CSV table of C-alpha atoms in Angstrom, one decimal:
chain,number,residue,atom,x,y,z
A,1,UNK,CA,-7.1,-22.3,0.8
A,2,UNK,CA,-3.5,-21.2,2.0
A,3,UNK,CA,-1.8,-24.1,1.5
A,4,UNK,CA,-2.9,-25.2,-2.3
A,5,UNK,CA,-0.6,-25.7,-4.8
A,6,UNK,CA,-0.3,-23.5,-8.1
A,7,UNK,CA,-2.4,-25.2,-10.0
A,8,UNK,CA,-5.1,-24.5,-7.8
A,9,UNK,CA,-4.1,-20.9,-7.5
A,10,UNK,CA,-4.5,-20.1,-11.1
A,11,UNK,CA,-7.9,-21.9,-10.9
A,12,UNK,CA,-9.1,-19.9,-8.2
A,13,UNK,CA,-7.2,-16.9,-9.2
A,14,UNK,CA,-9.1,-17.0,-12.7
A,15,UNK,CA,-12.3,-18.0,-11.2
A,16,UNK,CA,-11.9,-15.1,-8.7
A,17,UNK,CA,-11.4,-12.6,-11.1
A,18,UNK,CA,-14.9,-13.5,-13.0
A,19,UNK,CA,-16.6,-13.4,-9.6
A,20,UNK,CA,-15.1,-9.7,-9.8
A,21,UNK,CA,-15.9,-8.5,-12.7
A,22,UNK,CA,-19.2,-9.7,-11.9
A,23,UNK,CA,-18.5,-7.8,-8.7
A,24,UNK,CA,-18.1,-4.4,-10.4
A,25,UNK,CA,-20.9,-4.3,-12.6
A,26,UNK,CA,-23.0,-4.5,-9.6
A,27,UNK,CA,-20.8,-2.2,-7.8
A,28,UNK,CA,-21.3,0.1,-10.9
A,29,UNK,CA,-25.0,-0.8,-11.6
A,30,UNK,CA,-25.9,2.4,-10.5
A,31,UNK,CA,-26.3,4.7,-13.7
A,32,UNK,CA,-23.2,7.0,-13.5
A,33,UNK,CA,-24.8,9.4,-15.9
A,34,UNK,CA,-27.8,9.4,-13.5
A,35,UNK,CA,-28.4,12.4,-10.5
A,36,UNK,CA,-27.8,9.8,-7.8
A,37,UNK,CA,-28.7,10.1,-4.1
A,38,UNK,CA,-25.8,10.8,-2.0
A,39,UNK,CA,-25.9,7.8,-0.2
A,40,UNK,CA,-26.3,5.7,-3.5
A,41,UNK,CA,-22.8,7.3,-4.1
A,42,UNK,CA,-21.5,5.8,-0.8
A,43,UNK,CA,-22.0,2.9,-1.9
A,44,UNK,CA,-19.8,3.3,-4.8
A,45,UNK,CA,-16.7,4.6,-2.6
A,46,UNK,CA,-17.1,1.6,-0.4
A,47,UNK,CA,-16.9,-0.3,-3.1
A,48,UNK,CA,-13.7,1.7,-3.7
A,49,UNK,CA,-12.0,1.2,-0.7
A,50,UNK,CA,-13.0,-2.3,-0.4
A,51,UNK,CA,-10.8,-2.9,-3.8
A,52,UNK,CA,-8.1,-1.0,-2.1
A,53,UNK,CA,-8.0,-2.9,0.6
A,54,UNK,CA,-8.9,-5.9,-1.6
A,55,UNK,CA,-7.6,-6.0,-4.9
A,56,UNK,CA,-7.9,-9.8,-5.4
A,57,UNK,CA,-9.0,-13.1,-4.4
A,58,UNK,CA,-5.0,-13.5,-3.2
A,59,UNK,CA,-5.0,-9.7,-2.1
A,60,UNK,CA,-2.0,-10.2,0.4
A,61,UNK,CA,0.2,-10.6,-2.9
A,62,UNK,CA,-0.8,-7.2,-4.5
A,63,UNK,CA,-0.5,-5.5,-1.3
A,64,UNK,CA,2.7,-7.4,-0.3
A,65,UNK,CA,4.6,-7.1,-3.9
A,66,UNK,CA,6.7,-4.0,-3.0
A,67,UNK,CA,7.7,-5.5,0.2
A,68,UNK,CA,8.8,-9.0,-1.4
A,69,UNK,CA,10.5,-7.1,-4.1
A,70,UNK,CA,12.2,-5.2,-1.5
A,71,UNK,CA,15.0,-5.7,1.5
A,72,UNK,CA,13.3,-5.9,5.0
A,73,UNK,CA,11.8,-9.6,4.2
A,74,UNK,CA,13.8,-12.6,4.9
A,75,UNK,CA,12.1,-15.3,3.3
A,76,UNK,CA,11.3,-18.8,5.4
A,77,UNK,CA,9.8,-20.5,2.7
A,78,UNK,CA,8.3,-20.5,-0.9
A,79,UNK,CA,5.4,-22.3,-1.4
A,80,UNK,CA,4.8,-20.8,-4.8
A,81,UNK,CA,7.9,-20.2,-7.2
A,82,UNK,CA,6.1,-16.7,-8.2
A,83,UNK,CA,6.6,-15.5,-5.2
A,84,UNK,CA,10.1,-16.4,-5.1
A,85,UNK,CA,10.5,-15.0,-8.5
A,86,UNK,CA,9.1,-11.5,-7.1
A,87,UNK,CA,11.7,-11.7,-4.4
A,88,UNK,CA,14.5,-12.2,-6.6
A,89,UNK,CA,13.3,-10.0,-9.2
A,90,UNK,CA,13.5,-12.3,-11.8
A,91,UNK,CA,9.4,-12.6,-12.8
A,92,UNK,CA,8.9,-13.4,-15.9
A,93,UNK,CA,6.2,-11.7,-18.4
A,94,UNK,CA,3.7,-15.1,-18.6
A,95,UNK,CA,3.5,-15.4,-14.4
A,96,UNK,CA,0.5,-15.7,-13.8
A,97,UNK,CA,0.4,-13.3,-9.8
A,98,UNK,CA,1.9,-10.6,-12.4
A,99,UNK,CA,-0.6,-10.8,-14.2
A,100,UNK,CA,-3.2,-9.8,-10.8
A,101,UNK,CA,-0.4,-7.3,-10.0
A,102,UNK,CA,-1.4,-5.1,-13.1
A,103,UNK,CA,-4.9,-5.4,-13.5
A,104,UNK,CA,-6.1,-5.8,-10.3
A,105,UNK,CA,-5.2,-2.2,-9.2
A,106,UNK,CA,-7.0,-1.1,-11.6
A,107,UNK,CA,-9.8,-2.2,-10.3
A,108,UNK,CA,-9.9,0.7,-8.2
A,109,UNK,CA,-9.5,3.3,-10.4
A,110,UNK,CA,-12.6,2.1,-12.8
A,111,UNK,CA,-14.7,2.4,-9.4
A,112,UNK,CA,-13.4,5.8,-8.4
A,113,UNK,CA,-13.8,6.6,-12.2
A,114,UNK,CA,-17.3,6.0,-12.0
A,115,UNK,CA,-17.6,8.0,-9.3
A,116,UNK,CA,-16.2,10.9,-11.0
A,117,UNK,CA,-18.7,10.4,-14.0
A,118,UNK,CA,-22.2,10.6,-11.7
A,119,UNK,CA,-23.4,14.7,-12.3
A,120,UNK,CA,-25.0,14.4,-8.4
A,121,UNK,CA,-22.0,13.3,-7.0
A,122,UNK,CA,-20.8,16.0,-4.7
A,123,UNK,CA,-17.0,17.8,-4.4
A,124,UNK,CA,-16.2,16.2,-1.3
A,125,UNK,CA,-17.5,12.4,-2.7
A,126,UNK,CA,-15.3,13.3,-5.6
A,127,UNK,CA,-12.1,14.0,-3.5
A,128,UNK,CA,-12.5,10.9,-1.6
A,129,UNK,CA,-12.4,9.0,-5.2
A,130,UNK,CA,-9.5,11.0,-6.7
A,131,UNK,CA,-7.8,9.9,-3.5
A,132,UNK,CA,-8.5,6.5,-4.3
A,133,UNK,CA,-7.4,6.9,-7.7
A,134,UNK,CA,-4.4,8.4,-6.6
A,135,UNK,CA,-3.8,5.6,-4.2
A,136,UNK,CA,-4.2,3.0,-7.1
A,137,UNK,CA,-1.5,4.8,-9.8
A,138,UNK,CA,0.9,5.1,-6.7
A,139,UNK,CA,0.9,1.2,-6.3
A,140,UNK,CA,1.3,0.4,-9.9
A,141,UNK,CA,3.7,3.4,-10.3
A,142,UNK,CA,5.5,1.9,-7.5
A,143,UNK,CA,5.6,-2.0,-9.2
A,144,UNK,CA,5.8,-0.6,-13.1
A,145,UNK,CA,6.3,3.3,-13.2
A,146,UNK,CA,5.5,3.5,-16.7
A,147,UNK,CA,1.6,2.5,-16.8
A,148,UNK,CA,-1.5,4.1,-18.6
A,149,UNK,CA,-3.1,6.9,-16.9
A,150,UNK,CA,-6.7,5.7,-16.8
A,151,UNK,CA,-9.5,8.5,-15.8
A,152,UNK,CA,-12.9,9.2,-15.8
A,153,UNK,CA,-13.2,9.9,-19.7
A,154,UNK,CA,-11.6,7.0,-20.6
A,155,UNK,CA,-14.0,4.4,-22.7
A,156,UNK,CA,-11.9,1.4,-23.8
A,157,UNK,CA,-9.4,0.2,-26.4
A,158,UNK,CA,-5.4,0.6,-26.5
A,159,UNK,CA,-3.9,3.1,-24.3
A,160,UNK,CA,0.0,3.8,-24.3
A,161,UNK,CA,1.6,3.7,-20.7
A,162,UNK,CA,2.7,7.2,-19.9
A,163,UNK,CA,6.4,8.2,-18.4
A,164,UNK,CA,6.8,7.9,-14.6
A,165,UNK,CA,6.9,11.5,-14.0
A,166,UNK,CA,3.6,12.1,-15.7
A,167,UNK,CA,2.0,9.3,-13.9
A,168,UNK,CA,3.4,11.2,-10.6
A,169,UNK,CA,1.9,14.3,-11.7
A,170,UNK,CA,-1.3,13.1,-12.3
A,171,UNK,CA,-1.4,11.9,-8.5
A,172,UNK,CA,-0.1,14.8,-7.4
A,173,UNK,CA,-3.5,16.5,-9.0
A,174,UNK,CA,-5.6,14.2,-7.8
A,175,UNK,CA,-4.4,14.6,-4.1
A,176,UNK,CA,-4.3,18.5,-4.5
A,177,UNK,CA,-8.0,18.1,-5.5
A,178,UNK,CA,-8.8,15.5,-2.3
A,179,UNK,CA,-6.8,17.9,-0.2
A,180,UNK,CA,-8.6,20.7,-0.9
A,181,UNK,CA,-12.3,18.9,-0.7
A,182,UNK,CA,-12.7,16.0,1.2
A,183,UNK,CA,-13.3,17.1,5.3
A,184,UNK,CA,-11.3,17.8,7.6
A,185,UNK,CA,-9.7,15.0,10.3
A,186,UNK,CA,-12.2,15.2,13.2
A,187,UNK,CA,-10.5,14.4,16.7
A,188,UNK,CA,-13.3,13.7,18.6
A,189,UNK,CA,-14.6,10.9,16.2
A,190,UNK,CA,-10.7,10.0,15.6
A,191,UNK,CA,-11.5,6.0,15.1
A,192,UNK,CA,-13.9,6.6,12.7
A,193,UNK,CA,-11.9,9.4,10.3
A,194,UNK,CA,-9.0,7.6,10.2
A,195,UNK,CA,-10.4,4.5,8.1
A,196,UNK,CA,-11.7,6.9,5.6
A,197,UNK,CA,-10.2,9.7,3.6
A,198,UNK,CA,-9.6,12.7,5.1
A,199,UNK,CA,-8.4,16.2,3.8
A,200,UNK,CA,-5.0,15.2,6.5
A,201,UNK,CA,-4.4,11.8,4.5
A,202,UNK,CA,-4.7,13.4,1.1
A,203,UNK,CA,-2.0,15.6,2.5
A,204,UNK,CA,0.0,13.0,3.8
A,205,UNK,CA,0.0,10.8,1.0
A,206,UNK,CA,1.2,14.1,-1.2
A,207,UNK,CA,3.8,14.7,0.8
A,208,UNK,CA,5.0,11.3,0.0
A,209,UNK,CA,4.8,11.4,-3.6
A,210,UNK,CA,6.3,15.1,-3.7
A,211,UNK,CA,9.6,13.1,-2.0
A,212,UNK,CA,9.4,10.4,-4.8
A,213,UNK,CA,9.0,13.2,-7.2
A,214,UNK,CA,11.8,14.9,-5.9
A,215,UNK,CA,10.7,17.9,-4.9
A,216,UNK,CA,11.2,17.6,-0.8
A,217,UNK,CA,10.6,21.2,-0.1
A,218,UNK,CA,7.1,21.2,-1.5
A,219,UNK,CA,7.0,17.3,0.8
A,220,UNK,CA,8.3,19.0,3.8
A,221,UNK,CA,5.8,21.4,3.6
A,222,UNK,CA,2.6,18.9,3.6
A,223,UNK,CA,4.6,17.4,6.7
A,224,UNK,CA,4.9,20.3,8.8
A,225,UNK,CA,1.7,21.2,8.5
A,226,UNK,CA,0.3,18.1,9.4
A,227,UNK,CA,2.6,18.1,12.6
A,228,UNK,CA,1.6,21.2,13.2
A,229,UNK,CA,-1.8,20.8,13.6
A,230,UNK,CA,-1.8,19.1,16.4
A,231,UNK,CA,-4.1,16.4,15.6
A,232,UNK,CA,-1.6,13.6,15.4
A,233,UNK,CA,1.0,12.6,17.7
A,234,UNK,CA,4.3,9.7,17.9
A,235,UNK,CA,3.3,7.8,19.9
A,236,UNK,CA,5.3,6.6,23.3
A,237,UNK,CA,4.5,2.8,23.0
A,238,UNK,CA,3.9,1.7,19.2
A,239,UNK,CA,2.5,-0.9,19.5
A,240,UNK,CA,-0.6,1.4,20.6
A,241,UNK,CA,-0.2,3.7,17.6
A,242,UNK,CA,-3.7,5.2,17.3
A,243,UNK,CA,-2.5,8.6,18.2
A,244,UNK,CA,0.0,7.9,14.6
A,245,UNK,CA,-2.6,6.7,12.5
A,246,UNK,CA,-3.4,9.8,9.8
A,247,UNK,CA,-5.3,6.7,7.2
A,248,UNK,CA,-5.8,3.3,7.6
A,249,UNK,CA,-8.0,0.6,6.0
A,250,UNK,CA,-9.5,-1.6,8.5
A,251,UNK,CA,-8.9,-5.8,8.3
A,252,UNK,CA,-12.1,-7.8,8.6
A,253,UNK,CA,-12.0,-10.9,9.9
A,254,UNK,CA,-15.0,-12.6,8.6
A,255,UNK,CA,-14.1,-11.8,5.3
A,256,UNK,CA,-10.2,-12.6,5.3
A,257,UNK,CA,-8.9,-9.7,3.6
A,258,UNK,CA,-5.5,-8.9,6.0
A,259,UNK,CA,-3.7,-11.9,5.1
A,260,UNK,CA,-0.6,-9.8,5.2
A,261,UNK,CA,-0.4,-10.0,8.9
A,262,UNK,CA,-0.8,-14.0,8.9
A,263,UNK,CA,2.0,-14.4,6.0
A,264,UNK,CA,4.6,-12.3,8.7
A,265,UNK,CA,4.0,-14.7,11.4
A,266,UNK,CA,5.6,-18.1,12.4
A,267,UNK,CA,1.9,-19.8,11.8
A,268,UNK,CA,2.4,-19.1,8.1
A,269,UNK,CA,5.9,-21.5,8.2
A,270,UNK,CA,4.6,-23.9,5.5
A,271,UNK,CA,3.7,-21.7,3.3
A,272,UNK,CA,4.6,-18.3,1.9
A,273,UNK,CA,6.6,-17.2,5.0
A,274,UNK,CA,8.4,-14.0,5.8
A,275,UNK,CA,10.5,-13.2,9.0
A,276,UNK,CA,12.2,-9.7,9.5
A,277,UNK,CA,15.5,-9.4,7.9
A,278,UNK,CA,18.7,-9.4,9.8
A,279,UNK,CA,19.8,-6.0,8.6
A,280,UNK,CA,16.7,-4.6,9.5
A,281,UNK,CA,17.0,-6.5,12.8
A,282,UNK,CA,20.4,-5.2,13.8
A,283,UNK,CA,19.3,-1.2,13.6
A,284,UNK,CA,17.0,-2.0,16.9
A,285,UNK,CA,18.8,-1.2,20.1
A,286,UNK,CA,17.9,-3.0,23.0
A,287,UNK,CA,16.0,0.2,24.4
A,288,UNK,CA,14.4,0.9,21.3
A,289,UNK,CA,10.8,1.5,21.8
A,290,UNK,CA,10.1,-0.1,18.5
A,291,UNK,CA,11.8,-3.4,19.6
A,292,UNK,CA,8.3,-4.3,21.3
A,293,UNK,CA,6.9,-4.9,17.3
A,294,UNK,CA,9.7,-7.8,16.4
A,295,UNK,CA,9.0,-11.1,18.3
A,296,UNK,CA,12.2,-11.1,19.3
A,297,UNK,CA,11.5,-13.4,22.8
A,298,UNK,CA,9.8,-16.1,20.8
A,299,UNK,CA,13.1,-16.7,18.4
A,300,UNK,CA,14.3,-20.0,20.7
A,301,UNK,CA,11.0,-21.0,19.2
A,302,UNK,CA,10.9,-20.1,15.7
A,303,UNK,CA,14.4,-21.3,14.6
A,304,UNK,CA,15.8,-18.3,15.1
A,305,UNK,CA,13.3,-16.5,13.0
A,306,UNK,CA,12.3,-12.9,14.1
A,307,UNK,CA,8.8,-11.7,13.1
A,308,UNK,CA,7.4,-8.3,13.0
A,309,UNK,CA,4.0,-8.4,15.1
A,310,UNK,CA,3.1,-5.0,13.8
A,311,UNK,CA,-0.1,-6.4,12.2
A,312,UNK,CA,-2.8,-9.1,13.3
A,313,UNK,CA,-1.9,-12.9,12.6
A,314,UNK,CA,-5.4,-13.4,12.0
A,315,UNK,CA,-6.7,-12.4,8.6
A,316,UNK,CA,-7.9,-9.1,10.0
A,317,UNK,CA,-4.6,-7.2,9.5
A,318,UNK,CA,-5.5,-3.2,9.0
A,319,UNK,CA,-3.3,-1.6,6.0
A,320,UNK,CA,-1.3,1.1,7.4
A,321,UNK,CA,-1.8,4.3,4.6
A,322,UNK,CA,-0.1,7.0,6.7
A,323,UNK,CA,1.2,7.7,9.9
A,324,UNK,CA,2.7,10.9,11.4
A,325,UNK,CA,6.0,9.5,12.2
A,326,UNK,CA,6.9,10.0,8.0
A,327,UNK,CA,5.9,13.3,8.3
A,328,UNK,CA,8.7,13.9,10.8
A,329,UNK,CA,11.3,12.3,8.7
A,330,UNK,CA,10.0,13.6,5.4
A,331,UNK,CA,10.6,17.0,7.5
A,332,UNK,CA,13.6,16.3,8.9
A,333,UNK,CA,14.9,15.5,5.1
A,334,UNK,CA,13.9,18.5,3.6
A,335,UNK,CA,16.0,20.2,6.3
A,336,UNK,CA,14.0,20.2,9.9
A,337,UNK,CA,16.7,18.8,11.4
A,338,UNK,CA,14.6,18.8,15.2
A,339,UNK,CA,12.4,16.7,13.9
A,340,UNK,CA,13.9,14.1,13.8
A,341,UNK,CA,15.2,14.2,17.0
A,342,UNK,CA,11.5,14.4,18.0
A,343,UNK,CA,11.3,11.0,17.0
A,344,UNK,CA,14.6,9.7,17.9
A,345,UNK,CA,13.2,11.2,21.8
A,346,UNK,CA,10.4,8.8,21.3
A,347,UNK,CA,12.3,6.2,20.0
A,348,UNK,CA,14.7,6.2,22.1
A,349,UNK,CA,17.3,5.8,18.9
A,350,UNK,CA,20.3,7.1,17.5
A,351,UNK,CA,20.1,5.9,13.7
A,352,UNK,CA,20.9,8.0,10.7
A,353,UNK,CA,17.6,9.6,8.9
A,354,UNK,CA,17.8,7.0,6.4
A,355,UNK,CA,18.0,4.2,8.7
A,356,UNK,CA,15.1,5.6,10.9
A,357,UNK,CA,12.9,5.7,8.0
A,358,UNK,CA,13.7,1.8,7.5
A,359,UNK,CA,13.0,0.9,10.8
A,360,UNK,CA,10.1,3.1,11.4
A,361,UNK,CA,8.1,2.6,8.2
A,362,UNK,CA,9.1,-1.4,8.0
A,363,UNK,CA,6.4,-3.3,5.9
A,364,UNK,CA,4.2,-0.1,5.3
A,365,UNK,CA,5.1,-0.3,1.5
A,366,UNK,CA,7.3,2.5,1.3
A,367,UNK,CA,10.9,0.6,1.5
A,368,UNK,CA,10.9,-0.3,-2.3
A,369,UNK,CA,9.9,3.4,-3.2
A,370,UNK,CA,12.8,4.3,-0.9
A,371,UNK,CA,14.8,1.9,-2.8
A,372,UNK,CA,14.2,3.3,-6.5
A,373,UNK,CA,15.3,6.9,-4.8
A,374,UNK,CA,18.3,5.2,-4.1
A,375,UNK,CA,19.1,4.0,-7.8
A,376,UNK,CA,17.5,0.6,-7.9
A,377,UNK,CA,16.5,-0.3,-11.6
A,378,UNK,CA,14.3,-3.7,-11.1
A,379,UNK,CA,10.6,-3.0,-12.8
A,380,UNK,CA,8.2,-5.6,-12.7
A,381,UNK,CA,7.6,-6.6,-16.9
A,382,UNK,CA,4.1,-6.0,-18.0
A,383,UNK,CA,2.4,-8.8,-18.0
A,384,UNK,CA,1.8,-10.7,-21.2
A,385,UNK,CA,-2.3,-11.1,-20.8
A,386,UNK,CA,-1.7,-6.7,-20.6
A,387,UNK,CA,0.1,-7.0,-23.6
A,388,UNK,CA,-1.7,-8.9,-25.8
A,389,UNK,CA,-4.9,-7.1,-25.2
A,390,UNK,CA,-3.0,-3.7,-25.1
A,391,UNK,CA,-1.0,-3.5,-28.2
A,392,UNK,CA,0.6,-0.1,-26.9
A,393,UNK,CA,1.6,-1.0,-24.0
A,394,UNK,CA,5.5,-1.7,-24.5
């Protein structure tokens, strides 16, 4: 399936997305206006996080769009021009991944949506689909910035796209209200908490958007009081980084859906192929702890070509939401200054703040965010399908 040409993406890509509309009807056959059982509500957030984790047929593209768009990828090959286009930020309003870029995240927030509209549904069920919601704006925010706010009483029809600061402050509400709901982070059942969310990655994730808001005093706060509870820890070997690991989303194998993982590795050579950039490469001492996630021994054997090995090769890659590590630079920022020597300890490094948060959060789809902080204009253009069925959105 990998190695089809365009035409037979957009035929698959089209006949995907009926297969998932078809998909979310089922997912949202369940009478939302009904008292539903607790578990029959569940349901519905699996079917949530599985579009998180999921958004399409092709979901290594959605996921990976901020990454391409970005600076720590150095392309080995293009199989498909719309990739390339991504990359050099030159995608035009008719291509047809856009297209799955916009309305694919969406998917998402119609599920959480229905979530919010069952009466049964419970506060905590709630937070856990606000943070989903929240999730799904930040990755659209993060491709478009300007985008319609959709939630749970909208119906249908045209809807303007709201500024980027608006669409911040409505995540920003919806993680306060996931914060302050969903359970706590349990330690003792760590493996389990951490694919799901938690009161800890509502908190992370705010902290996060606070930053990209601006306000990195209100950020700094979210941080240090994750650090400081003592439930999360740097780890001294990350390439064992459950200690880290505040949110993640698990890769299944039988089902395909962590392709993100195979596309960073050499196997992927023929066809949409990304090594590790040489700037990013040349910020890793040779004692650098983090060294051990770059392949850099294999290089004789990959023409030079350094991958990152951070995630699985195999289809199964998990999709890193939060780890404690940002909290300790999003602390040091806002004026923690030991913190990040904290890290630098465990890092064995010596990098400036910014360049640590390169390194350290590589391919976690935060460098292109980092990137518009730093005054970098490129927006994706809405896609014309969007357009012509959303009059308003210009």
């Amino acid at each position: 399936m990998k190695k089809l040409s365009i035409l037979f993406l957009a035929i698959g890509l089209i006949l995907s997305s009926c297969d998932r509309e078809l998909d979310i009807k089922s997912e949202a056959s369940l009478d939302a206006t009904a008292n539903l059982s607790t578990s029959d509500v569940d349901k519905l957030l699996t079917g949530a996080y599985k579009s998180i984790m999921e958004p399409s047929a092709y979901p290594y593209f959605n996921i990976m769009a901020g990454e391409i768009m970005s600076d720590n990828y150095k392309p080995v090959k293009f199989q498909f021009y719309q990739v390339q286009y991504l990359h050099e930020h030159i995608v035009p309003e008719d291509d047809i991944l856009l297209s799955y870029y916009y309305k694919d995240f969406y998917t998402a927030v119609t599920r959480a949506n229905t979530i919010l509209r069952v009466p049964s549904a419970t506060n905590e069920q709630r937070g856990k689909a606000r943070y989903v919601r929240a999730l799904s704006h930040l990755r659209l925010y993060d491709l478009f910035e300007r985008v319609p706010i959709i939630d749970e009483t909208y119906v249908s029809g045209a809807i303007a796209p709201s500024s980027g600061k608006d669409v911040l402050a409505f995540i920003i509400e919806d993680l306060k209200y996931a914060k302050a709901n969903i359970e706590k982070f349990d330690v003792a059942n760590a493996s389990l908490v951490q694919l799901t969310p938690t009161s800890e990655a509502a908190s992370a994730l705010l902290a996060r958007v606070y930053r990209m808001n601006g306000d990195i005093q209100s950020a700094g706060k979210e941080a240090e009081e994750l650090i400081n509870s003592g439930k999360f820890s740097i780890s001294d070997n990350p390439k064992v980084n459950s200690s880290e690991v505040i949110l993640k989303f698990a890769g299944n194998l039988a089902e395909t859906n962590g392709s993100w993982g195979w596309i960073m590795s050499y196997d992927a050579r023929t066809w949409n192929c990304f090594a590790a950039a040489d700037d990013l490469l040349a910020l890793i001492s040779a004692n650098d702890t983090r060294r051990s996630l770059f392949d850099f021994a294999q290089a004789p054997q990959t023409n030079d070509y350094v991958f990152s090995n951070k995630y699985s090769p195999n289809d199964d890659s998990d999709l890193l939401i939060s780890r404690i590590p940002e909290m300790y630079l999003i602390s040091a920022e806002a004026g923690n200054a030991n913190r990040l020597a904290e890290l630098q300890a465990k890092r064995k490094s010596s990098l400036s703040l910014d360049n640590e948060r390169r390194l350290e959060l590589s391919f976690e789809w935060v460098r292109w965010s980092d990137l518009v902080l730093k005054g970098e204009k490129y927006r994706l253009p809405y896609p014309i399908s969007a357009k012509n069925s959303n009059p308003l959105l210009k």
